[in-house]
PDB file of C-alpha atoms in Angstrom:
ATOM      1  CA  UNK F   1     -10.622  -5.923  12.826  1.00  0.00           C
ATOM      2  CA  UNK F   2      -9.618  -5.284   9.830  1.00  0.00           C
ATOM      3  CA  UNK F   3      -5.723  -3.951   8.219  1.00  0.00           C
ATOM      4  CA  UNK F   4      -5.720  -0.924   5.920  1.00  0.00           C
ATOM      5  CA  UNK F   5      -3.043  -1.109   3.256  1.00  0.00           C
ATOM      6  CA  UNK F   6      -1.752   1.515   1.053  1.00  0.00           C
ATOM      7  CA  UNK F   7       0.005   0.525  -2.000  1.00  0.00           C
ATOM      8  CA  UNK F   8       1.641   1.892  -4.802  1.00  0.00           C
ATOM      9  CA  UNK F   9      -0.090   1.547  -8.686  1.00  0.00           C
ATOM     10  CA  UNK F  10       3.289   1.662 -10.101  1.00  0.00           C
ATOM     11  CA  UNK F  11       6.538  -0.631 -10.172  1.00  0.00           C
ATOM     12  CA  UNK F  12       6.277  -2.495  -7.093  1.00  0.00           C
ATOM     13  CA  UNK F  13       2.688  -3.736  -7.322  1.00  0.00           C
ATOM     14  CA  UNK F  14       3.897  -6.606  -8.802  1.00  0.00           C
ATOM     15  CA  UNK F  15       6.557  -7.169  -6.845  1.00  0.00           C
ATOM     16  CA  UNK F  16       4.236  -6.536  -3.315  1.00  0.00           C
ATOM     17  CA  UNK F  17       1.405  -8.950  -4.907  1.00  0.00           C
ATOM     18  CA  UNK F  18       4.600 -11.640  -4.946  1.00  0.00           C
ATOM     19  CA  UNK F  19       5.806 -10.782  -1.064  1.00  0.00           C
ATOM     20  CA  UNK F  20       2.037 -11.295   0.173  1.00  0.00           C
ATOM     21  CA  UNK F  21       1.434 -13.982  -1.674  1.00  0.00           C
ATOM     22  CA  UNK F  22       4.772 -16.244  -0.754  1.00  0.00           C
ATOM     23  CA  UNK F  23       3.562 -14.840   3.319  1.00  0.00           C
ATOM     24  CA  UNK F  24       0.503 -16.722   2.469  1.00  0.00           C
ATOM     25  CA  UNK F  25      -1.347 -13.513   2.586  1.00  0.00           C
ATOM     26  CA  UNK F  26      -4.704 -12.418  -0.060  1.00  0.00           C
ATOM     27  CA  UNK F  27      -4.279 -10.126  -2.768  1.00  0.00           C
ATOM     28  CA  UNK F  28      -7.365  -8.586  -4.669  1.00  0.00           C
ATOM     29  CA  UNK F  29      -6.879  -8.709  -8.447  1.00  0.00           C
ATOM     30  CA  UNK F  30      -5.737  -6.366 -10.710  1.00  0.00           C
ATOM     31  CA  UNK F  31      -8.125  -5.937 -12.868  1.00  0.00           C
ATOM     32  CA  UNK F  32     -10.040  -4.146 -11.403  1.00  0.00           C
ATOM     33  CA  UNK F  33      -9.373  -0.476 -11.147  1.00  0.00           C
ATOM     34  CA  UNK F  34     -10.996   0.285  -7.930  1.00  0.00           C
ATOM     35  CA  UNK F  35      -9.299   2.441  -5.138  1.00  0.00           C
ATOM     36  CA  UNK F  36     -10.691   0.393  -2.025  1.00  0.00           C
ATOM     37  CA  UNK F  37     -10.521  -3.738  -2.624  1.00  0.00           C
ATOM     38  CA  UNK F  38     -10.883  -5.836   0.332  1.00  0.00           C
ATOM     39  CA  UNK F  39      -9.972  -9.300   0.637  1.00  0.00           C
ATOM     40  CA  UNK F  40     -10.269 -11.295   3.889  1.00  0.00           C
ATOM     41  CA  UNK F  41      -9.500  -9.094   7.020  1.00  0.00           C
ATOM     42  CA  UNK F  42      -7.292  -7.329   4.756  1.00  0.00           C
ATOM     43  CA  UNK F  43      -8.323  -3.639   2.986  1.00  0.00           C
ATOM     44  CA  UNK F  44      -6.063  -2.676   0.253  1.00  0.00           C
ATOM     45  CA  UNK F  45      -5.980   0.592  -1.077  1.00  0.00           C
ATOM     46  CA  UNK F  46      -4.575   0.892  -4.370  1.00  0.00           C
ATOM     47  CA  UNK F  47      -3.265   4.381  -4.942  1.00  0.00           C
ATOM     48  CA  UNK F  48      -0.175   7.289  -6.317  1.00  0.00           C
ATOM     49  CA  UNK F  49       2.981   6.574  -4.411  1.00  0.00           C
ATOM     50  CA  UNK F  50       3.606   9.420  -3.500  1.00  0.00           C
ATOM     51  CA  UNK F  51       0.370   9.477  -1.661  1.00  0.00           C
ATOM     52  CA  UNK F  52       1.748   5.839   0.403  1.00  0.00           C
ATOM     53  CA  UNK F  53       3.443   8.184   2.655  1.00  0.00           C
ATOM     54  CA  UNK F  54       0.729  11.026   3.420  1.00  0.00           C
ATOM     55  CA  UNK F  55      -2.416   8.054   3.854  1.00  0.00           C
ATOM     56  CA  UNK F  56      -0.152   6.173   6.474  1.00  0.00           C
ATOM     57  CA  UNK F  57       1.122   9.276   8.634  1.00  0.00           C
ATOM     58  CA  UNK F  58      -2.979  10.846   8.693  1.00  0.00           C
ATOM     59  CA  UNK F  59      -4.197   7.189   9.430  1.00  0.00           C
ATOM     60  CA  UNK F  60      -6.207   6.416   6.753  1.00  0.00           C
ATOM     61  CA  UNK F  61      -4.559   3.734   5.934  1.00  0.00           C
ATOM     62  CA  UNK F  62      -2.501   1.278   8.717  1.00  0.00           C
ATOM     63  CA  UNK F  63       0.739   0.247   6.869  1.00  0.00           C
ATOM     64  CA  UNK F  64       2.134   1.172   3.792  1.00  0.00           C
ATOM     65  CA  UNK F  65       3.945  -0.577   0.580  1.00  0.00           C
ATOM     66  CA  UNK F  66       6.241   2.686  -1.726  1.00  0.00           C
ATOM     67  CA  UNK F  67      10.057   3.046  -2.752  1.00  0.00           C
ATOM     68  CA  UNK F  68      12.568   4.538   0.432  1.00  0.00           C
ATOM     69  CA  UNK F  69      12.835   7.335  -2.752  1.00  0.00           C
ATOM     70  CA  UNK F  70       8.916   8.248  -2.275  1.00  0.00           C
ATOM     71  CA  UNK F  71       9.755   8.388   1.575  1.00  0.00           C
ATOM     72  CA  UNK F  72      12.857  10.649   1.637  1.00  0.00           C
ATOM     73  CA  UNK F  73      11.019  12.892  -1.000  1.00  0.00           C
ATOM     74  CA  UNK F  74       7.465  13.333   1.407  1.00  0.00           C
ATOM     75  CA  UNK F  75       9.164  13.430   4.547  1.00  0.00           C
ATOM     76  CA  UNK F  76       6.271  11.550   6.044  1.00  0.00           C
ATOM     77  CA  UNK F  77       6.582  11.012   9.708  1.00  0.00           C
ATOM     78  CA  UNK F  78       5.985   7.527   9.565  1.00  0.00           C
ATOM     79  CA  UNK F  79       8.930   4.115  10.668  1.00  0.00           C
ATOM     80  CA  UNK F  80      11.039   2.941   8.485  1.00  0.00           C
ATOM     81  CA  UNK F  81      11.739  -0.542   7.998  1.00  0.00           C
ATOM     82  CA  UNK F  82      15.225  -1.285   7.746  1.00  0.00           C
ATOM     83  CA  UNK F  83      16.885  -2.860   4.751  1.00  0.00           C
TER      84      UNK F  83
END
């Protein structure tokens, strides 16, 4: 089974890469322009930040990483972890 992660191509990408690396999870190289990149058991979707909650809400991605401002603006019905 493969976990699909939706990631924003914006400012959070560098911090997300550091977080995944510190957790020992694979992270794809950022020198590609592909929308879908696979790294080990993870499939990454590199999309616009406003699309992350939508992809998660409709089941295209299992989880997503975006800013809290994007979640508030999108109004998607997704679970949000607390700070």
